[in-house]
Amino acid sequence: MPELTQDELRSLVDRELEQSIGLHNSDLTEARKKALDYYMGKAVGDLAPPAIDGRSAVVSNEVLATVEWMLPQLLKVFAGGDAVVEFTPRNADDVQKAEQATDYCNYVLLQQNPGFHVIYTWIKDALLSKVGLTKVYWETSEAKSRESYKGLTVDQLTMLLAEREGAEIIEHNAYPAPGPQMAPAADAMMGIAQPELLYDVTLEVAEERSAVRVVNVPPEEFRISKQATSCDDAPFIAHVRQVSKGELKKTGYDAKLVDQIGHGENQEYGAEREARNKVLGLADGDEMQDATHDDATLVWVSECYLQLDGEWRKITKAGSIVLDDEEVEEQPFCSICPVPLPHQFFGLSLADLAMDPQRVKTSLLRSFLDNLYLSVNQRTFAVEGQVNLDDLLASRPGGVVRVKSPQAVGKLFDSDPGTGQAALQALEYIETQKENQTGFTRYSQGVSADSLNNTATGMNIITNRSDQRMELIARVFAETGFTALFRKILRLLIRHQDKAVVAQLRGQWVDIQPQEWRDQFDMSINVGLGAGNRDQQAQHMMALMQMQQQLFSMGLVQPQNVYNAAAEYVKAMGYKNTDKFLIDPSRQQQQQPPQPPPPDPRMLEAQAKQQEAQAKLQLEQQKHTDEMALRREQLASEYQLKLLELQLRYPGGIAGSTQPPANMPVPEVPQ
């Protein structure tokens, strides 16, 4: 696609923003404002009381109760410490890398970012405002800090500046060193040694920091194309918010462009933000207070992502100024919805399911209370001229009312005693209907004393049915938003983190090289059970370990299987680090010296042949040695015999040794 001019980019962005979903004061924003009013229990709109003095203005709290009771259960699943999303390797060589990627991505979300707060806000927005939104991006910033040092010599100062690369001296003071210390050099003109100087300095150290950032996006600041069914398939998606000029400059935008942003654009957050401001106690316009200097001026910034020719482009526009236009790998948003609707981006929230029961229960509660008030404080009739009205209006214990006849004062029975009972029955019916709609029962809340008298089987059925809705919502959140979130975190680490980092994962310090991962993992989802079911998991693991004891003698269970079951049992008890209690057999085997490989049969055969040849050679050598010794004995005997014959033949003429000479040659024994 050819490069677009500034005017073309501006027109393109303006057209997409005008046609997107999420504009201020639209039906969507009005619906979210209504949900917030119901959540806060405001007696406005459908919940406004009748304009009659003395009538009940109570508001039921179905929306608040449903959201706040379900929120802790979902937080246990996603922020309870266990990995919700796991990366699975595609081959056996990548098992360790997949484990590192899983642990490090969880570390990035929960440790390097305010993970719990992000997850809490994300889920609560979804339960209350139809969708919850997060934005994931790589942030590079420069952090400046000041360091002060006193009494440094020239050598120490030089070494300090060499260690602090990029440090700048902003304050310094030089003074002679106290005492007899003298500099080695002497003044050539005066011939007098100069005292050594010491320095007090203040350094400004600039450190570049970069990391993955995960932030929440308020629903009223989000825009998306009408054709979208998810964030990834949206042809247009944007984040529209107010930002100060100083923050834009700090982010890295050209200061000259930022200064050109005008103030003529008069946008508003609309009714939704106004409703939230009233909750916070802010008056209309408090967010747009006059700035004391230009950098503090708030301007509207539209961070837009468009798919042009199959590629994502990021266009940031403030007023009539296009701050940047660049190609990006993907859009940064992730969304979750508790009750998604097919082929639509915006589904239903739990507030949508609980608003009708809240409206009906509010009306019934008011009727019941009004009837009760009339029963306690009934209206009175008085015959004109027959009663002292001052006495009648002064209601006090033991008071006297002066009348001219007994029939001058009486009660008006305009309240029906049966109305209260009927209202209570209707309230119970509406409560049952609300439980059927939201799937969240009083039994799953753990607040019903009557449940103690019910059978265990019946209670398990009711609890399990309630948990099914909870598990479905958790599964939807995991398969949509959390999967996309972890995938984006992984890709950002691979794309931008070019240096190895050291992090403590699973109780061990590990060198992490994200670029070695290369986005080569699949993903699997682990969604835990709802509230109260950790005990069930622990019971199941205990039963499994008892079964393993019986199967161990049959060879069907290995130590690694026992460890896995025990580790799951420890996790079900709420402990995150199983290494404190158990020793992993596989890790122990890795620490032991490796066993030598089995010998090659051909090598064994060659060694056997070599040993056989050596034994045969030794036998032949021993045989040869024995034959030589026998031959020597034979020669010695022959020598003595010859000597004896000579002595007998020549008596007295021969004298010699009875032993043969030592150097007498021994003839070779024939082989």
Short mmCIF file of N, CA and C in Angstrom, two decimals, residues 30-137:
data_model
loop_
_atom_site.label_atom_id
_atom_site.label_comp_id
_atom_site.label_asym_id
_atom_site.label_seq_id
_atom_site.Cartn_x
_atom_site.Cartn_y
_atom_site.Cartn_z
N GLU A 30 -24.75 4.01 27.70
CA GLU A 30 -25.91 4.18 28.58
C GLU A 30 -26.21 2.89 29.33
N ALA A 31 -26.05 1.74 28.67
CA ALA A 31 -26.28 0.46 29.34
C ALA A 31 -25.25 0.23 30.44
N ARG A 32 -23.99 0.59 30.19
CA ARG A 32 -22.97 0.42 31.21
C ARG A 32 -23.17 1.41 32.36
N LYS A 33 -23.63 2.61 32.07
CA LYS A 33 -23.95 3.57 33.14
C LYS A 33 -25.08 3.04 34.00
N LYS A 34 -26.09 2.45 33.37
CA LYS A 34 -27.21 1.90 34.12
C LYS A 34 -26.74 0.76 35.02
N ALA A 35 -25.85 -0.09 34.50
CA ALA A 35 -25.33 -1.19 35.32
C ALA A 35 -24.57 -0.66 36.52
N LEU A 36 -23.80 0.41 36.34
CA LEU A 36 -23.06 1.00 37.46
C LEU A 36 -24.02 1.59 38.49
N ASP A 37 -25.10 2.24 38.03
CA ASP A 37 -26.09 2.78 38.97
C ASP A 37 -26.76 1.66 39.76
N TYR A 38 -27.09 0.56 39.10
CA TYR A 38 -27.67 -0.59 39.80
C TYR A 38 -26.68 -1.17 40.80
N TYR A 39 -25.41 -1.26 40.39
CA TYR A 39 -24.37 -1.80 41.27
C TYR A 39 -24.22 -0.94 42.53
N MET A 40 -24.26 0.38 42.37
CA MET A 40 -24.11 1.28 43.51
C MET A 40 -25.42 1.45 44.29
N GLY A 41 -26.53 0.89 43.79
CA GLY A 41 -27.79 0.98 44.50
C GLY A 41 -28.39 2.37 44.50
N LYS A 42 -28.20 3.10 43.41
CA LYS A 42 -28.74 4.46 43.34
C LYS A 42 -30.23 4.42 42.99
N ALA A 43 -31.00 5.23 43.68
CA ALA A 43 -32.44 5.29 43.43
C ALA A 43 -32.72 6.28 42.32
N VAL A 44 -32.26 5.93 41.11
CA VAL A 44 -32.46 6.78 39.94
C VAL A 44 -32.99 5.92 38.81
N GLY A 45 -33.59 6.57 37.81
CA GLY A 45 -34.08 5.85 36.65
C GLY A 45 -35.17 4.88 37.02
N ASP A 46 -34.98 3.60 36.64
CA ASP A 46 -35.98 2.57 36.95
C ASP A 46 -36.16 2.36 38.44
N LEU A 47 -35.15 2.72 39.22
CA LEU A 47 -35.18 2.47 40.66
C LEU A 47 -35.60 3.70 41.45
N ALA A 48 -36.03 4.75 40.78
CA ALA A 48 -36.43 5.98 41.48
C ALA A 48 -37.69 5.73 42.30
N PRO A 49 -37.73 6.18 43.55
CA PRO A 49 -38.92 5.97 44.39
C PRO A 49 -40.05 6.91 43.97
N PRO A 50 -41.28 6.61 44.38
CA PRO A 50 -42.40 7.51 44.06
C PRO A 50 -42.22 8.86 44.76
N ALA A 51 -42.68 9.90 44.09
CA ALA A 51 -42.51 11.26 44.63
C ALA A 51 -43.56 11.54 45.69
N ILE A 52 -43.59 10.72 46.73
CA ILE A 52 -44.53 10.87 47.83
C ILE A 52 -43.73 10.82 49.11
N ASP A 53 -43.89 11.79 49.96
CA ASP A 53 -43.18 11.81 51.23
C ASP A 53 -43.61 10.64 52.10
N GLY A 54 -42.65 10.07 52.79
CA GLY A 54 -42.93 8.99 53.71
C GLY A 54 -42.96 7.61 53.09
N ARG A 55 -42.77 7.51 51.78
CA ARG A 55 -42.75 6.19 51.14
C ARG A 55 -41.33 5.65 51.12
N SER A 56 -41.20 4.33 51.11
CA SER A 56 -39.89 3.68 51.15
C SER A 56 -39.10 3.98 49.88
N ALA A 57 -37.79 4.25 50.04
CA ALA A 57 -36.89 4.48 48.92
C ALA A 57 -35.77 3.44 48.90
N VAL A 58 -35.98 2.30 49.57
CA VAL A 58 -34.94 1.28 49.63
C VAL A 58 -34.68 0.70 48.24
N VAL A 59 -33.43 0.29 48.00
CA VAL A 59 -33.03 -0.31 46.72
C VAL A 59 -32.37 -1.66 47.02
N SER A 60 -32.84 -2.70 46.39
CA SER A 60 -32.22 -4.02 46.54
C SER A 60 -30.83 -4.02 45.90
N ASN A 61 -30.00 -4.98 46.26
CA ASN A 61 -28.61 -4.97 45.80
C ASN A 61 -28.23 -6.25 45.05
N GLU A 62 -29.10 -6.73 44.19
CA GLU A 62 -28.84 -7.98 43.47
C GLU A 62 -27.58 -7.90 42.61
N VAL A 63 -27.39 -6.80 41.90
CA VAL A 63 -26.23 -6.68 41.01
C VAL A 63 -24.94 -6.69 41.83
N LEU A 64 -24.89 -5.89 42.88
CA LEU A 64 -23.69 -5.84 43.71
C LEU A 64 -23.41 -7.20 44.34
N ALA A 65 -24.44 -7.85 44.88
CA ALA A 65 -24.23 -9.14 45.54
C ALA A 65 -23.74 -10.19 44.56
N THR A 66 -24.32 -10.23 43.37
CA THR A 66 -23.92 -11.23 42.39
C THR A 66 -22.48 -11.02 41.94
N VAL A 67 -22.12 -9.78 41.64
CA VAL A 67 -20.76 -9.49 41.18
C VAL A 67 -19.74 -9.75 42.29
N GLU A 68 -20.03 -9.25 43.49
CA GLU A 68 -19.05 -9.35 44.57
C GLU A 68 -18.93 -10.77 45.13
N TRP A 69 -19.98 -11.59 45.01
CA TRP A 69 -19.86 -12.97 45.46
C TRP A 69 -19.14 -13.82 44.44
N MET A 70 -19.29 -13.52 43.16
CA MET A 70 -18.63 -14.32 42.14
C MET A 70 -17.17 -13.90 41.94
N LEU A 71 -16.86 -12.65 42.19
CA LEU A 71 -15.50 -12.14 41.96
C LEU A 71 -14.44 -12.89 42.76
N PRO A 72 -14.62 -13.15 44.07
CA PRO A 72 -13.58 -13.90 44.80
C PRO A 72 -13.34 -15.30 44.25
N GLN A 73 -14.41 -15.96 43.77
CA GLN A 73 -14.23 -17.30 43.25
C GLN A 73 -13.38 -17.30 41.99
N LEU A 74 -13.62 -16.33 41.11
CA LEU A 74 -12.83 -16.25 39.88
C LEU A 74 -11.40 -15.82 40.18
N LEU A 75 -11.20 -14.97 41.17
CA LEU A 75 -9.85 -14.56 41.52
C LEU A 75 -9.05 -15.73 42.10
N LYS A 76 -9.73 -16.65 42.79
CA LYS A 76 -9.03 -17.83 43.28
C LYS A 76 -8.50 -18.67 42.13
N VAL A 77 -9.25 -18.69 41.04
CA VAL A 77 -8.83 -19.48 39.88
C VAL A 77 -7.64 -18.83 39.20
N PHE A 78 -7.71 -17.52 38.96
CA PHE A 78 -6.72 -16.87 38.11
C PHE A 78 -5.60 -16.18 38.88
N ALA A 79 -5.79 -15.88 40.14
CA ALA A 79 -4.74 -15.21 40.91
C ALA A 79 -4.39 -15.98 42.17
N GLY A 80 -4.69 -17.28 42.17
CA GLY A 80 -4.42 -18.09 43.34
C GLY A 80 -3.01 -18.62 43.43
N GLY A 81 -2.16 -18.30 42.47
CA GLY A 81 -0.77 -18.73 42.53
C GLY A 81 -0.38 -19.78 41.52
N ASP A 82 -1.31 -20.62 41.09
CA ASP A 82 -0.99 -21.65 40.10
C ASP A 82 -1.07 -21.07 38.70
N ALA A 83 -0.32 -21.65 37.78
CA ALA A 83 -0.33 -21.18 36.39
C ALA A 83 -1.65 -21.55 35.74
N VAL A 84 -2.37 -20.56 35.25
CA VAL A 84 -3.63 -20.81 34.56
C VAL A 84 -3.35 -21.29 33.14
N VAL A 85 -2.42 -20.61 32.48
CA VAL A 85 -2.06 -20.96 31.11
C VAL A 85 -0.67 -21.58 31.12
N GLU A 86 -0.53 -22.71 30.48
CA GLU A 86 0.76 -23.40 30.40
C GLU A 86 1.16 -23.55 28.94
N PHE A 87 2.45 -23.37 28.70
CA PHE A 87 2.99 -23.61 27.37
C PHE A 87 3.43 -25.06 27.29
N THR A 88 3.00 -25.76 26.27
CA THR A 88 3.35 -27.16 26.08
C THR A 88 4.29 -27.30 24.90
N PRO A 89 5.35 -28.11 25.04
CA PRO A 89 6.33 -28.24 23.95
C PRO A 89 5.77 -29.04 22.79
N ARG A 90 6.33 -28.78 21.62
CA ARG A 90 5.94 -29.51 20.43
C ARG A 90 6.83 -30.71 20.17
N ASN A 91 7.96 -30.80 20.86
CA ASN A 91 8.82 -31.98 20.77
C ASN A 91 9.51 -32.17 22.11
N ALA A 92 10.14 -33.34 22.27
CA ALA A 92 10.72 -33.70 23.57
C ALA A 92 11.88 -32.82 23.97
N ASP A 93 12.55 -32.19 23.02
CA ASP A 93 13.72 -31.37 23.34
C ASP A 93 13.35 -30.03 23.96
N ASP A 94 12.08 -29.64 23.88
CA ASP A 94 11.67 -28.31 24.34
C ASP A 94 10.90 -28.34 25.65
N VAL A 95 10.96 -29.45 26.39
CA VAL A 95 10.20 -29.56 27.63
C VAL A 95 10.66 -28.52 28.64
N GLN A 96 11.97 -28.44 28.86
CA GLN A 96 12.50 -27.49 29.84
C GLN A 96 12.23 -26.04 29.41
N LYS A 97 12.35 -25.75 28.12
CA LYS A 97 12.08 -24.40 27.65
C LYS A 97 10.61 -24.02 27.86
N ALA A 98 9.72 -24.98 27.63
CA ALA A 98 8.29 -24.70 27.82
C ALA A 98 7.99 -24.42 29.30
N GLU A 99 8.63 -25.16 30.20
CA GLU A 99 8.44 -24.91 31.63
C GLU A 99 8.97 -23.54 32.01
N GLN A 100 10.14 -23.18 31.47
CA GLN A 100 10.69 -21.86 31.76
C GLN A 100 9.79 -20.75 31.22
N ALA A 101 9.27 -20.94 30.01
CA ALA A 101 8.38 -19.93 29.42
C ALA A 101 7.12 -19.76 30.26
N THR A 102 6.55 -20.86 30.73
CA THR A 102 5.35 -20.78 31.58
C THR A 102 5.64 -20.03 32.86
N ASP A 103 6.72 -20.41 33.54
CA ASP A 103 7.05 -19.78 34.82
C ASP A 103 7.42 -18.32 34.64
N TYR A 104 8.19 -18.01 33.60
CA TYR A 104 8.65 -16.63 33.44
C TYR A 104 7.52 -15.70 33.01
N CYS A 105 6.61 -16.17 32.17
CA CYS A 105 5.47 -15.33 31.78
C CYS A 105 4.57 -15.05 32.98
N ASN A 106 4.38 -16.05 33.85
CA ASN A 106 3.64 -15.80 35.08
C ASN A 106 4.38 -14.81 35.97
N TYR A 107 5.71 -14.93 36.01
CA TYR A 107 6.54 -14.00 36.79
C TYR A 107 6.40 -12.57 36.27
N VAL A 108 6.39 -12.42 34.95
CA VAL A 108 6.25 -11.09 34.34
C VAL A 108 4.91 -10.47 34.72
N LEU A 109 3.84 -11.25 34.67
CA LEU A 109 2.51 -10.72 34.97
C LEU A 109 2.34 -10.41 36.45
N LEU A 110 2.76 -11.33 37.32
CA LEU A 110 2.44 -11.22 38.74
C LEU A 110 3.49 -10.47 39.54
N GLN A 111 4.76 -10.43 39.06
CA GLN A 111 5.82 -9.79 39.82
C GLN A 111 6.28 -8.48 39.20
N GLN A 112 6.54 -8.49 37.91
CA GLN A 112 7.01 -7.26 37.26
C GLN A 112 5.87 -6.28 37.00
N ASN A 113 4.64 -6.74 37.07
CA ASN A 113 3.46 -5.89 36.93
C ASN A 113 2.57 -6.10 38.15
N PRO A 114 1.68 -5.14 38.43
CA PRO A 114 0.73 -5.35 39.53
C PRO A 114 -0.32 -6.38 39.12
N GLY A 115 0.10 -7.63 39.05
CA GLY A 115 -0.73 -8.68 38.45
C GLY A 115 -2.07 -8.85 39.12
N PHE A 116 -2.10 -8.87 40.45
CA PHE A 116 -3.37 -9.10 41.13
C PHE A 116 -4.34 -7.96 40.84
N HIS A 117 -3.86 -6.73 40.90
CA HIS A 117 -4.75 -5.59 40.64
C HIS A 117 -5.24 -5.61 39.20
N VAL A 118 -4.36 -5.97 38.26
CA VAL A 118 -4.76 -6.03 36.86
C VAL A 118 -5.85 -7.08 36.66
N ILE A 119 -5.65 -8.27 37.24
CA ILE A 119 -6.64 -9.35 37.08
C ILE A 119 -7.95 -8.98 37.77
N TYR A 120 -7.85 -8.39 38.96
CA TYR A 120 -9.06 -7.99 39.69
C TYR A 120 -9.89 -7.00 38.87
N THR A 121 -9.25 -5.95 38.37
CA THR A 121 -9.98 -4.94 37.59
C THR A 121 -10.49 -5.52 36.29
N TRP A 122 -9.69 -6.36 35.66
CA TRP A 122 -10.07 -6.97 34.38
C TRP A 122 -11.36 -7.79 34.53
N ILE A 123 -11.39 -8.66 35.55
CA ILE A 123 -12.56 -9.51 35.76
C ILE A 123 -13.76 -8.70 36.21
N LYS A 124 -13.54 -7.71 37.09
CA LYS A 124 -14.68 -6.93 37.58
C LYS A 124 -15.30 -6.10 36.47
N ASP A 125 -14.47 -5.53 35.59
CA ASP A 125 -15.02 -4.82 34.43
C ASP A 125 -15.89 -5.74 33.59
N ALA A 126 -15.44 -6.98 33.40
CA ALA A 126 -16.21 -7.92 32.58
C ALA A 126 -17.53 -8.28 33.24
N LEU A 127 -17.53 -8.50 34.56
CA LEU A 127 -18.76 -8.86 35.25
C LEU A 127 -19.76 -7.72 35.29
N LEU A 128 -19.26 -6.48 35.27
CA LEU A 128 -20.14 -5.32 35.44
C LEU A 128 -20.41 -4.59 34.13
N SER A 129 -19.43 -4.54 33.22
CA SER A 129 -19.53 -3.68 32.03
C SER A 129 -19.47 -4.46 30.72
N LYS A 130 -19.88 -5.70 30.72
CA LYS A 130 -19.96 -6.56 29.53
C LYS A 130 -18.60 -7.10 29.11
N VAL A 131 -17.57 -6.29 29.01
CA VAL A 131 -16.24 -6.77 28.64
C VAL A 131 -15.21 -6.13 29.57
N GLY A 132 -14.15 -6.90 29.85
CA GLY A 132 -12.98 -6.37 30.53
C GLY A 132 -11.83 -6.32 29.55
N LEU A 133 -11.00 -5.29 29.65
CA LEU A 133 -9.97 -5.04 28.63
C LEU A 133 -8.63 -4.78 29.29
N THR A 134 -7.58 -5.36 28.69
CA THR A 134 -6.20 -5.07 29.07
C THR A 134 -5.41 -4.73 27.82
N LYS A 135 -4.30 -4.03 28.04
CA LYS A 135 -3.40 -3.69 26.95
C LYS A 135 -2.00 -4.14 27.33
N VAL A 136 -1.33 -4.86 26.42
CA VAL A 136 -0.01 -5.43 26.66
C VAL A 136 0.96 -4.81 25.66
N TYR A 137 2.05 -4.27 26.15
CA TYR A 137 3.01 -3.63 25.25
C TYR A 137 4.39 -3.64 25.89
#
